Amino acid sequence: HLIHAWPNNALKVKTKQGLKAGQWQHLFVTYDGTSKASGIKVYLDGEELEWSVQQDSLKDTIQTERTLLIGSRHPGSRFKGEIDEVSVFDRRLTSSEVASLANASGIAPLLATEPKDWTEEQLSTLRTHYLENEDSRHNELKRAVDKLVAEETELKKPLTTVMVMGNQGKPRDTFILDRGAYDSPTDKKVEPGTMSVLPPMGDDLPRDRLGLAKWLFQDDHPLTARVAVNRYWQLFFGTGLVATPQDFGAQGDFPSHPELLDWLAVDFRENGWNVKRLVKQIVMSSTYRQRSASDRSEFEQDPDNRLLARGPRFRLQGEFIRDNALFVSGLLVDRLGGPGVKPYQPPGLWKEVSLGGNPRFVQDKGDKLYRRSLYTYWKRSAPPPSMQIFDAPTREKCTVIRARTNTPLQALVTLNDVQFVEAARHFAQRLLAKSASDQSRLEEGFRIVTARRPTDSETEILNRILDDATKRYESDIEAAKKLLDVGDSERDMSLSPATHAAWTIVASSLLNLDETLTRE
């Protein structure tokens, strides 16, 4: 066995000839490092044995935390017998070298016979012996070849490992269960197939996962395109045309606009399932571009906006709120792709759900703190708390539609979480650098977060917040510095701490406006 992780990342060969009981035998194994079973040779008393492949899927290193065992497995199947004179070599030995170690040279008997009586196999043995023991140039070339093979093997290894599912060679028999009890199968055997209420699978489709995938995208399949466009509609309007995206069956809601759903589904399919085109189509529609405001009578008549008489209005998801704060502050790193990152989280995260407290959460540094929430490392059952407070799922199970709540805890996050306080500090720094007067800074900040200019009453409130914060921090410079020290990013040291801190409070207020956190 040569193992990284058993059984899907390992090599295993089994010789066709076994050991004999009650006598000493010389066993030797060589491996060429190619991560292939073909690179293994097994010798018994100097003679190479034939073997069969049991596992041939090694992709990674065999250097693991497990110890090397001889004649045993982890943790059982212990060897019963005696082992002596164990040697480990730092290179692959040749067949003649193995024979010499086993004191079983096959050359002497051949030399005692007439050359005309040698078989092709015996000639090959003599040739190999000569090249490996007498021809120094051959050995130099062989070492060079071995080095190139090792380099080729390393280059062929993938940069990342991706787990994929595979079909069983022979699917197991499946039977209808008695009242659904897993341990009470009936004698009624079932075969792979689809529900009779939906279009049948074509005769040319295999009855496996590939066939199922192709069936889902048949032109006459009524659900796939409808479910897809309903999910995108839900993303932009808060509620899908079918309000129960998790259930398109008899127990689900009837579409509010069935003809629109049909048209969108057919158009989506006929245009190559082009998501970008569908999104553009929705957001440029006059329905989406309506104002979300409504008078009392309109709201009472249609509180859920199922008639689409006004634009959608709902609180943004937690990921959008965080990304928006980073974007307006200028902190957001919008580079595409790459591994997951671990931004600010409370101390002790993962401790309660990790075995023995491991692995522990280790916060990242630098640009990794400001990547889009899409790249946040997500430990199942222990999601980032700031995301969970904004109704992000734990990812322990599939979630088709998120709950949407409004709680005081959410305000505590956007007012006090390190990521949001740091974003407010940088937003303030951005405003102080762009404008010359307080009035223009307030208008610019309000316009950035809401896409409109503030009213007179809103400007008055913001001026009052700025005045109160300025007096507070001018009288307590240490408090101002403490506020500005939140977060790992550097601040502009040329700015007055009191002024910068006061504008940080104003920026935080702007980031916490209802219009900032809500899709209007």
Short mmCIF file of C-alpha atoms in Angstrom, two decimals:
data_model
loop_
_atom_site.label_atom_id
_atom_site.label_comp_id
_atom_site.label_asym_id
_atom_site.label_seq_id
_atom_site.Cartn_x
_atom_site.Cartn_y
_atom_site.Cartn_z
CA HIS A 1 0.00 0.00 0.00
CA LEU A 2 1.17 3.55 -0.84
CA ILE A 3 -1.46 5.87 0.63
CA HIS A 4 -2.31 9.55 0.88
CA ALA A 5 -5.96 8.92 1.79
CA TRP A 6 -7.60 5.52 1.51
CA PRO A 7 -9.19 4.42 -0.77
CA ASN A 8 -9.54 7.18 -3.37
CA ASN A 9 -5.99 8.51 -3.25
CA ALA A 10 -3.74 5.45 -2.96
CA LEU A 11 -1.91 2.59 -4.67
CA LYS A 12 -2.26 -1.08 -3.75
CA VAL A 13 -0.93 -4.18 -5.52
CA LYS A 14 -1.29 -7.83 -4.50
CA THR A 15 1.09 -10.55 -5.66
CA LYS A 16 -0.36 -13.66 -7.22
CA GLN A 17 2.16 -15.80 -5.31
CA GLY A 18 2.09 -15.81 -1.52
CA LEU A 19 4.76 -16.37 1.11
CA LYS A 20 5.55 -19.86 2.37
CA ALA A 21 5.10 -20.60 6.05
CA GLY A 22 7.89 -21.88 8.26
CA GLN A 23 10.92 -20.64 6.30
CA TRP A 24 12.93 -17.45 5.79
CA GLN A 25 12.30 -15.59 2.54
CA HIS A 26 13.76 -12.38 1.13
CA LEU A 27 11.05 -9.86 0.21
CA PHE A 28 11.90 -6.62 -1.59
CA VAL A 29 9.71 -3.85 -3.03
CA THR A 30 10.78 -0.96 -5.31
CA TYR A 31 8.81 2.10 -6.41
CA ASP A 32 9.73 4.67 -9.08
CA GLY A 33 7.71 7.62 -7.70
CA THR A 34 5.38 7.96 -10.70
CA SER A 35 2.18 7.69 -8.61
CA LYS A 36 1.23 4.69 -10.74
CA ALA A 37 0.84 1.04 -9.75
CA SER A 38 2.99 0.15 -12.76
CA GLY A 39 5.90 1.80 -10.98
CA ILE A 40 5.92 -0.88 -8.25
CA LYS A 41 7.98 -4.06 -8.41
CA VAL A 42 7.86 -6.88 -5.85
CA TYR A 43 10.67 -9.44 -5.54
CA LEU A 44 10.72 -12.71 -3.59
CA ASP A 45 14.16 -14.26 -3.09
CA GLY A 46 15.48 -12.07 -5.91
CA GLU A 47 12.79 -13.06 -8.45
CA GLU A 48 10.23 -10.50 -9.64
CA LEU A 49 6.64 -11.53 -8.87
CA GLU A 50 3.50 -10.93 -10.91
CA TRP A 51 0.83 -8.88 -9.16
CA SER A 52 -2.69 -7.55 -9.68
CA VAL A 53 -3.79 -3.96 -9.16
CA GLN A 54 -6.16 -3.41 -6.23
CA GLN A 55 -6.08 0.42 -6.28
CA ASP A 56 -4.42 2.83 -8.72
CA SER A 57 -5.57 6.36 -7.88
CA LEU A 58 -2.67 8.06 -6.08
CA LYS A 59 -2.56 11.80 -6.82
CA ASP A 60 -0.81 13.33 -3.80
CA THR A 61 2.21 12.75 -1.61
CA ILE A 62 2.54 9.60 0.52
CA GLN A 63 4.16 11.69 3.26
CA THR A 64 1.41 11.73 5.88
CA GLU A 65 1.05 11.71 9.66
CA ARG A 66 0.61 7.93 9.56
CA THR A 67 3.68 5.84 10.36
CA LEU A 68 5.23 3.26 8.01
CA LEU A 69 4.11 -0.25 8.93
CA ILE A 70 5.51 -3.54 7.61
CA GLY A 71 3.13 -6.45 7.36
CA SER A 72 0.31 -4.50 9.02
CA ARG A 73 -2.46 -1.98 8.47
CA HIS A 74 -3.70 1.00 10.47
CA PRO A 75 -5.06 0.12 12.97
CA GLY A 76 -5.36 -3.69 12.73
CA SER A 77 -4.45 -6.82 10.70
CA ARG A 78 -1.15 -7.29 12.52
CA PHE A 79 1.53 -9.51 10.96
CA LYS A 80 2.00 -12.89 12.63
CA GLY A 81 5.54 -14.10 12.07
CA GLU A 82 9.13 -12.89 12.25
CA ILE A 83 10.79 -10.03 10.34
CA ASP A 84 14.55 -9.45 10.29
CA GLU A 85 17.15 -7.26 8.56
CA VAL A 86 14.86 -4.44 7.45
CA SER A 87 16.55 -1.96 5.09
CA VAL A 88 15.24 1.20 3.41
CA PHE A 89 17.15 2.65 0.43
CA ASP A 90 17.07 6.26 -0.77
CA ARG A 91 16.86 5.19 -4.42
CA ARG A 92 15.21 2.51 -6.53
CA LEU A 93 17.40 -0.58 -6.74
CA THR A 94 17.83 -2.50 -9.99
CA SER A 95 16.74 -6.09 -10.37
CA SER A 96 20.35 -7.35 -10.28
CA GLU A 97 21.01 -5.38 -7.10
CA VAL A 98 17.93 -6.94 -5.51
CA ALA A 99 19.12 -10.38 -6.59
CA SER A 100 22.52 -9.71 -5.04
CA LEU A 101 20.92 -8.66 -1.76
CA ALA A 102 18.87 -11.85 -1.81
CA ASN A 103 21.99 -13.93 -2.56
CA ALA A 104 20.11 -15.32 -5.52
CA SER A 105 22.15 -14.28 -8.54
CA GLY A 106 20.63 -15.71 -11.70
CA ILE A 107 23.80 -15.07 -13.74
CA ALA A 108 26.05 -17.94 -12.59
CA PRO A 109 23.75 -20.75 -13.79
CA LEU A 110 23.42 -19.04 -17.19
CA LEU A 111 27.16 -18.69 -17.64
CA ALA A 112 27.53 -22.40 -16.96
CA THR A 113 25.42 -23.25 -20.01
CA GLU A 114 26.21 -22.96 -23.71
CA PRO A 115 25.29 -19.53 -25.22
CA LYS A 116 23.49 -21.30 -28.06
CA ASP A 117 21.09 -22.76 -25.48
CA TRP A 118 20.11 -19.38 -23.98
CA THR A 119 16.47 -18.33 -24.40
CA GLU A 120 15.38 -14.76 -25.21
CA GLU A 121 14.43 -14.26 -21.55
CA GLN A 122 17.89 -15.44 -20.39
CA LEU A 123 19.59 -13.17 -22.92
CA SER A 124 17.55 -10.28 -21.57
CA THR A 125 18.65 -11.17 -18.02
CA LEU A 126 22.33 -11.18 -19.04
CA ARG A 127 21.97 -7.92 -20.95
CA THR A 128 20.30 -6.25 -17.95
CA HIS A 129 23.02 -7.54 -15.61
CA TYR A 130 25.76 -6.20 -17.87
CA LEU A 131 24.17 -2.77 -18.28
CA GLU A 132 23.39 -2.33 -14.59
CA ASN A 133 26.73 -3.59 -13.25
CA GLU A 134 29.35 -3.05 -15.95
CA ASP A 135 28.22 -0.10 -18.10
CA SER A 136 28.66 3.15 -16.10
CA ARG A 137 27.28 5.26 -18.97
CA HIS A 138 24.03 3.26 -18.88
CA ASN A 139 23.57 3.96 -15.18
CA GLU A 140 24.19 7.69 -15.69
CA LEU A 141 21.56 7.77 -18.44
CA LYS A 142 19.14 5.77 -16.31
CA ARG A 143 19.48 8.21 -13.41
CA ALA A 144 18.87 11.09 -15.83
CA VAL A 145 15.76 9.34 -17.17
CA ASP A 146 14.51 8.69 -13.63
CA LYS A 147 14.96 12.36 -12.79
CA LEU A 148 13.04 13.46 -15.89
CA VAL A 149 10.26 10.97 -15.14
CA ALA A 150 9.98 12.36 -11.59
CA GLU A 151 9.78 15.93 -12.95
CA GLU A 152 7.15 14.90 -15.51
CA THR A 153 5.10 13.21 -12.78
CA GLU A 154 5.26 16.36 -10.64
CA LEU A 155 4.20 18.58 -13.55
CA LYS A 156 1.22 16.34 -14.32
CA LYS A 157 -0.13 16.65 -10.79
CA PRO A 158 -3.14 19.01 -10.68
CA LEU A 159 -2.83 22.33 -8.89
CA THR A 160 -6.04 21.61 -7.03
CA THR A 161 -7.93 18.48 -6.12
CA VAL A 162 -11.63 18.30 -6.92
CA MET A 163 -13.89 15.53 -5.67
CA VAL A 164 -16.20 14.08 -8.31
CA MET A 165 -19.01 11.56 -8.08
CA GLY A 166 -18.94 8.32 -9.99
CA ASN A 167 -21.48 5.65 -10.87
CA GLN A 168 -21.32 2.20 -9.37
CA GLY A 169 -20.24 -0.50 -11.81
CA LYS A 170 -23.42 -2.41 -11.00
CA PRO A 171 -26.24 -0.41 -9.39
CA ARG A 172 -27.69 -2.09 -6.34
CA ASP A 173 -31.28 -3.28 -6.38
CA THR A 174 -33.79 -0.83 -4.90
CA PHE A 175 -37.21 -1.74 -3.51
CA ILE A 176 -40.26 0.18 -2.33
CA LEU A 177 -40.11 0.51 1.47
CA ASP A 178 -42.99 -0.51 3.69
CA ARG A 179 -44.40 2.79 4.98
CA GLY A 180 -41.03 4.37 4.23
CA ALA A 181 -39.10 2.35 6.84
CA TYR A 182 -35.51 1.90 5.64
CA ASP A 183 -35.26 -1.59 7.17
CA SER A 184 -38.56 -2.86 5.73
CA PRO A 185 -38.20 -3.24 1.96
CA THR A 186 -41.02 -4.91 0.05
CA ASP A 187 -40.55 -7.25 -2.91
CA LYS A 188 -41.55 -4.48 -5.36
CA LYS A 189 -38.37 -3.61 -7.22
CA VAL A 190 -38.05 -0.17 -8.83
CA GLU A 191 -35.97 0.89 -11.81
CA PRO A 192 -34.45 4.31 -12.66
CA GLY A 193 -37.02 6.57 -14.27
CA THR A 194 -38.93 9.83 -14.06
CA MET A 195 -42.42 10.81 -12.90
CA SER A 196 -45.20 10.01 -15.33
CA VAL A 197 -46.70 13.52 -15.05
CA LEU A 198 -43.59 14.92 -16.73
CA PRO A 199 -42.34 14.21 -20.27
CA PRO A 200 -40.71 10.77 -20.55
CA MET A 201 -36.96 10.32 -20.93
CA GLY A 202 -35.90 9.62 -24.49
CA ASP A 203 -35.05 6.02 -25.32
CA ASP A 204 -31.54 7.13 -26.26
CA LEU A 205 -30.83 8.55 -22.79
CA PRO A 206 -28.92 6.40 -20.29
CA ARG A 207 -30.71 5.72 -17.00
CA ASP A 208 -28.07 7.44 -14.87
CA ARG A 209 -27.12 10.93 -13.71
CA LEU A 210 -26.02 11.98 -17.18
CA GLY A 211 -29.34 10.87 -18.63
CA LEU A 212 -31.21 12.72 -15.87
CA ALA A 213 -29.27 15.92 -16.60
CA LYS A 214 -30.06 15.70 -20.32
CA TRP A 215 -33.73 15.00 -19.56
CA LEU A 216 -33.93 18.14 -17.40
CA PHE A 217 -32.91 20.23 -20.41
CA GLN A 218 -35.17 18.65 -23.03
CA ASP A 219 -37.15 21.21 -25.03
CA ASP A 220 -40.43 19.78 -23.75
CA HIS A 221 -39.40 19.75 -20.07
CA PRO A 222 -41.75 22.23 -18.34
CA LEU A 223 -39.91 22.86 -15.06
CA THR A 224 -36.19 23.57 -15.43
CA ALA A 225 -36.40 26.92 -17.25
CA ARG A 226 -39.39 28.05 -15.14
CA VAL A 227 -37.63 27.26 -11.87
CA ALA A 228 -34.50 29.08 -13.05
CA VAL A 229 -36.19 32.30 -14.19
CA ASN A 230 -38.32 32.30 -11.04
CA ARG A 231 -35.17 32.27 -8.90
CA TYR A 232 -33.71 35.24 -10.79
CA TRP A 233 -37.00 37.10 -10.57
CA GLN A 234 -36.98 36.47 -6.82
CA LEU A 235 -33.45 37.88 -6.59
CA PHE A 236 -34.56 41.24 -8.03
CA PHE A 237 -38.13 41.50 -6.76
CA GLY A 238 -37.80 39.82 -3.36
CA THR A 239 -40.56 37.35 -4.25
CA GLY A 240 -40.73 35.04 -7.25
CA LEU A 241 -43.58 34.90 -9.73
CA VAL A 242 -44.18 31.63 -7.89
CA ALA A 243 -43.88 32.64 -4.25
CA THR A 244 -42.81 29.12 -3.21
CA PRO A 245 -39.59 28.51 -5.17
CA GLN A 246 -39.01 25.35 -3.14
CA ASP A 247 -42.29 23.85 -4.34
CA PHE A 248 -43.63 24.04 -7.90
CA GLY A 249 -46.02 21.16 -7.24
CA ALA A 250 -49.62 20.89 -6.10
CA GLN A 251 -48.75 22.18 -2.62
CA GLY A 252 -47.01 25.31 -3.95
CA ASP A 253 -48.45 28.71 -4.82
CA PHE A 254 -49.98 29.38 -8.22
CA PRO A 255 -47.94 31.86 -10.35
CA SER A 256 -49.03 35.45 -9.95
CA HIS A 257 -48.37 35.98 -13.69
CA PRO A 258 -48.40 32.54 -15.36
CA GLU A 259 -48.14 33.86 -18.93
CA LEU A 260 -45.13 36.02 -18.01
CA LEU A 261 -43.46 33.02 -16.35
CA ASP A 262 -44.09 30.92 -19.46
CA TRP A 263 -42.72 33.59 -21.80
CA LEU A 264 -39.59 34.19 -19.72
CA ALA A 265 -38.91 30.44 -19.47
CA VAL A 266 -39.24 29.84 -23.22
CA ASP A 267 -37.22 32.94 -24.08
CA PHE A 268 -34.49 31.88 -21.62
CA ARG A 269 -34.25 28.41 -23.14
CA GLU A 270 -34.39 29.56 -26.76
CA ASN A 271 -31.56 32.02 -26.16
CA GLY A 272 -29.11 29.41 -24.94
CA TRP A 273 -29.88 29.69 -21.20
CA ASN A 274 -28.08 33.04 -21.22
CA VAL A 275 -28.24 34.30 -17.62
CA LYS A 276 -26.62 37.65 -18.36
CA ARG A 277 -29.23 38.36 -21.04
CA LEU A 278 -32.08 37.37 -18.67
CA VAL A 279 -30.79 39.62 -15.90
CA LYS A 280 -30.44 42.56 -18.28
CA GLN A 281 -33.95 41.92 -19.56
CA ILE A 282 -35.41 42.02 -16.03
CA VAL A 283 -33.56 45.07 -14.68
CA MET A 284 -34.24 47.15 -17.82
CA SER A 285 -37.96 46.43 -17.74
CA SER A 286 -40.37 49.21 -16.82
CA THR A 287 -41.79 46.91 -14.14
CA TYR A 288 -38.48 46.74 -12.29
CA ARG A 289 -37.72 50.46 -12.75
CA GLN A 290 -40.90 51.63 -10.99
CA ARG A 291 -40.72 53.64 -7.77
CA SER A 292 -41.23 51.54 -4.66
CA ALA A 293 -43.29 54.23 -2.92
CA SER A 294 -47.08 53.75 -2.73
CA ASP A 295 -49.98 55.45 -1.05
CA ARG A 296 -51.98 53.86 1.75
CA SER A 297 -54.82 52.57 -0.42
CA GLU A 298 -52.43 50.90 -2.89
CA PHE A 299 -50.54 49.23 -0.05
CA GLU A 300 -53.71 47.98 1.64
CA GLN A 301 -54.99 46.61 -1.67
CA ASP A 302 -51.75 44.73 -2.45
CA PRO A 303 -49.40 44.65 0.60
CA ASP A 304 -47.11 41.98 -0.91
CA ASN A 305 -46.91 43.72 -4.30
CA ARG A 306 -48.03 40.56 -6.10
CA LEU A 307 -49.62 42.72 -8.81
CA LEU A 308 -46.29 44.49 -9.44
CA ALA A 309 -47.93 47.92 -9.42
CA ARG A 310 -44.82 49.41 -7.75
CA GLY A 311 -41.11 48.68 -7.62
CA PRO A 312 -39.76 46.10 -5.16
CA ARG A 313 -38.57 47.14 -1.71
CA PHE A 314 -36.77 44.75 0.67
CA ARG A 315 -33.71 44.60 2.91
CA LEU A 316 -30.57 43.46 1.13
CA GLN A 317 -28.88 40.16 1.99
CA GLY A 318 -25.99 40.21 4.44
CA GLU A 319 -23.36 39.64 1.75
CA PHE A 320 -24.66 42.61 -0.26
CA ILE A 321 -24.67 44.88 2.81
CA ARG A 322 -21.05 44.05 3.68
CA ASP A 323 -19.85 44.37 0.07
CA ASN A 324 -21.66 47.70 -0.33
CA ALA A 325 -19.99 49.10 2.80
CA LEU A 326 -16.56 48.02 1.55
CA PHE A 327 -17.26 49.41 -1.93
CA VAL A 328 -18.38 52.91 -0.91
CA SER A 329 -15.46 53.14 1.52
CA GLY A 330 -12.94 52.24 -1.17
CA LEU A 331 -11.70 49.15 0.68
CA LEU A 332 -13.26 46.49 -1.55
CA VAL A 333 -10.81 44.23 -3.40
CA ASP A 334 -12.76 43.23 -6.51
CA ARG A 335 -10.23 40.72 -7.89
CA LEU A 336 -11.96 37.66 -9.36
CA GLY A 337 -11.24 34.09 -8.28
CA GLY A 338 -8.88 32.60 -5.74
CA PRO A 339 -9.17 30.64 -2.50
CA GLY A 340 -11.54 31.42 0.36
CA VAL A 341 -10.56 34.12 2.87
CA LYS A 342 -11.13 34.59 6.60
CA PRO A 343 -12.06 38.22 7.42
CA TYR A 344 -12.77 39.59 10.90
CA GLN A 345 -14.73 37.24 13.17
CA PRO A 346 -15.38 37.14 16.94
CA PRO A 347 -12.75 35.38 19.11
CA GLY A 348 -13.30 31.67 19.67
CA LEU A 349 -15.21 31.13 16.44
CA TRP A 350 -15.46 27.41 15.53
CA LYS A 351 -14.45 26.39 19.08
CA GLU A 352 -17.89 25.10 20.00
CA VAL A 353 -18.34 23.04 16.83
CA SER A 354 -14.77 21.75 16.40
CA LEU A 355 -13.61 18.45 17.81
CA GLY A 356 -11.14 19.25 20.56
CA GLY A 357 -11.13 22.90 19.50
CA ASN A 358 -9.42 22.15 16.16
CA PRO A 359 -9.20 23.50 13.58
CA ARG A 360 -9.06 26.98 15.06
CA PHE A 361 -10.12 30.10 13.20
CA VAL A 362 -7.08 32.13 12.11
CA GLN A 363 -7.88 35.57 10.71
CA ASP A 364 -6.31 36.61 7.41
CA LYS A 365 -4.37 39.82 6.86
CA GLY A 366 -4.00 42.46 4.16
CA ASP A 367 -6.20 42.44 1.05
CA LYS A 368 -7.83 39.16 2.10
CA LEU A 369 -9.84 41.08 4.72
CA TYR A 370 -11.58 43.12 2.04
CA ARG A 371 -12.49 40.60 -0.63
CA ARG A 372 -16.12 40.22 -1.65
CA SER A 373 -18.29 38.14 0.68
CA LEU A 374 -18.53 35.52 -2.05
CA TYR A 375 -15.00 34.43 -1.07
CA THR A 376 -15.53 34.29 2.70
CA TYR A 377 -14.50 30.87 4.05
CA TRP A 378 -17.64 29.21 5.35
CA LYS A 379 -17.42 26.43 7.93
CA ARG A 380 -20.59 24.38 7.86
CA SER A 381 -22.65 24.79 11.07
CA ALA A 382 -20.47 27.78 12.05
CA PRO A 383 -21.15 30.53 9.47
CA PRO A 384 -19.78 34.06 9.92
CA PRO A 385 -21.96 35.52 12.71
CA SER A 386 -22.46 38.86 10.95
CA MET A 387 -23.87 36.98 7.95
CA GLN A 388 -26.07 34.71 10.06
CA ILE A 389 -27.61 37.72 11.83
CA PHE A 390 -28.69 38.89 8.37
CA ASP A 391 -30.41 35.51 7.80
CA ALA A 392 -27.64 33.77 5.86
CA PRO A 393 -28.14 29.98 6.11
CA THR A 394 -25.77 27.69 8.02
CA ARG A 395 -25.32 25.57 4.86
CA GLU A 396 -26.08 22.39 6.74
CA LYS A 397 -28.83 21.79 4.19
CA CYS A 398 -30.01 23.22 0.89
CA THR A 399 -31.83 26.55 1.23
CA VAL A 400 -33.92 27.63 -1.75
CA ILE A 401 -35.27 30.82 -0.16
CA ARG A 402 -33.86 32.78 2.77
CA ALA A 403 -35.88 34.24 5.57
CA ARG A 404 -35.78 38.03 5.73
CA THR A 405 -36.00 39.63 9.18
CA ASN A 406 -35.36 43.06 10.67
CA THR A 407 -33.95 42.93 14.19
CA PRO A 408 -31.96 45.19 16.57
CA LEU A 409 -29.02 42.77 16.30
CA GLN A 410 -28.61 43.73 12.66
CA ALA A 411 -28.19 47.40 13.64
CA LEU A 412 -25.60 46.39 16.24
CA VAL A 413 -23.61 44.66 13.50
CA THR A 414 -23.59 47.60 11.08
CA LEU A 415 -22.82 50.05 13.90
CA ASN A 416 -20.19 48.08 15.82
CA ASP A 417 -18.71 45.23 13.78
CA VAL A 418 -15.01 45.80 13.05
CA GLN A 419 -15.56 45.50 9.28
CA PHE A 420 -18.27 48.19 9.26
CA VAL A 421 -16.48 50.58 11.64
CA GLU A 422 -13.34 50.30 9.51
CA ALA A 423 -15.42 50.88 6.36
CA ALA A 424 -16.94 54.00 7.95
CA ARG A 425 -13.42 55.26 8.81
CA HIS A 426 -12.27 54.84 5.21
CA PHE A 427 -15.50 56.34 3.85
CA ALA A 428 -14.87 59.38 6.05
CA GLN A 429 -11.30 59.58 4.80
CA ARG A 430 -12.58 59.44 1.24
CA LEU A 431 -15.03 62.33 1.88
CA LEU A 432 -12.39 64.46 3.62
CA ALA A 433 -10.09 64.04 0.64
CA LYS A 434 -12.70 64.85 -2.05
CA SER A 435 -14.50 67.98 -0.90
CA ALA A 436 -13.51 71.33 0.60
CA SER A 437 -16.58 72.19 2.72
CA ASP A 438 -18.62 70.24 5.23
CA GLN A 439 -21.81 70.91 3.30
CA SER A 440 -20.44 69.50 0.03
CA ARG A 441 -19.00 66.49 1.90
CA LEU A 442 -22.38 65.71 3.47
CA GLU A 443 -24.14 65.97 0.12
CA GLU A 444 -21.49 63.86 -1.60
CA GLY A 445 -21.62 61.13 1.08
CA PHE A 446 -25.41 61.02 1.05
CA ARG A 447 -25.47 60.84 -2.75
CA ILE A 448 -22.93 57.98 -2.81
CA VAL A 449 -24.96 55.73 -0.49
CA THR A 450 -28.51 56.59 -1.65
CA ALA A 451 -28.07 57.80 -5.27
CA ARG A 452 -29.95 61.02 -4.47
CA ARG A 453 -29.29 64.37 -2.80
CA PRO A 454 -30.41 64.90 0.82
CA THR A 455 -33.43 66.99 1.70
CA ASP A 456 -33.09 70.05 3.91
CA SER A 457 -34.28 68.15 6.99
CA GLU A 458 -31.84 65.29 6.29
CA THR A 459 -28.98 67.75 5.87
CA GLU A 460 -29.92 69.40 9.18
CA ILE A 461 -29.82 66.05 10.99
CA LEU A 462 -26.43 65.14 9.48
CA ASN A 463 -25.00 68.56 10.46
CA ARG A 464 -26.21 68.01 14.02
CA ILE A 465 -24.54 64.58 14.12
CA LEU A 466 -21.30 66.11 12.80
CA ASP A 467 -21.34 68.97 15.34
CA ASP A 468 -22.02 66.65 18.29
CA ALA A 469 -19.30 64.19 17.20
CA THR A 470 -16.77 66.99 16.64
CA LYS A 471 -17.34 68.41 20.15
CA ARG A 472 -17.12 64.91 21.62
CA TYR A 473 -13.79 64.02 20.03
CA GLU A 474 -12.17 67.45 20.32
CA SER A 475 -12.63 67.10 24.07
CA ASP A 476 -11.33 63.51 24.13
CA ILE A 477 -8.56 62.91 21.61
CA GLU A 478 -7.79 59.46 23.09
CA ALA A 479 -11.34 58.32 22.33
CA ALA A 480 -10.91 59.58 18.77
CA LYS A 481 -7.66 57.64 18.34
CA LYS A 482 -9.26 54.52 19.80
CA LEU A 483 -12.07 54.73 17.23
CA LEU A 484 -9.59 55.27 14.38
CA ASP A 485 -7.51 52.27 15.46
CA VAL A 486 -10.36 49.85 14.64
CA GLY A 487 -9.38 47.58 11.75
CA ASP A 488 -6.06 46.50 10.27
CA SER A 489 -5.85 49.03 7.44
CA GLU A 490 -3.73 52.14 7.81
CA ARG A 491 -5.33 55.53 8.24
CA ASP A 492 -4.29 58.90 6.86
CA MET A 493 -2.09 60.28 9.66
CA SER A 494 -2.20 63.79 8.14
CA LEU A 495 -5.86 64.15 9.18
CA SER A 496 -6.78 65.55 12.57
CA PRO A 497 -7.88 62.64 14.81
CA ALA A 498 -10.89 64.61 16.10
CA THR A 499 -12.03 65.60 12.61
CA HIS A 500 -11.47 62.12 11.18
CA ALA A 501 -13.31 60.47 14.09
CA ALA A 502 -16.26 62.87 13.81
CA TRP A 503 -16.63 62.19 10.11
CA THR A 504 -16.34 58.45 10.83
CA ILE A 505 -19.50 58.78 12.96
CA VAL A 506 -21.23 60.63 10.10
CA ALA A 507 -20.10 57.96 7.61
CA SER A 508 -21.37 55.22 9.92
CA SER A 509 -24.74 56.99 10.09
CA LEU A 510 -24.89 57.11 6.29
CA LEU A 511 -24.03 53.40 6.03
CA ASN A 512 -26.86 52.65 8.47
CA LEU A 513 -29.57 54.58 6.66
CA ASP A 514 -32.65 52.57 5.80
CA GLU A 515 -32.13 53.51 2.15
CA THR A 516 -28.57 52.16 2.27
CA LEU A 517 -29.60 48.78 3.64
CA THR A 518 -32.79 48.44 1.61
CA ARG A 519 -33.40 47.88 -2.07
CA GLU A 520 -35.68 50.80 -2.92
#
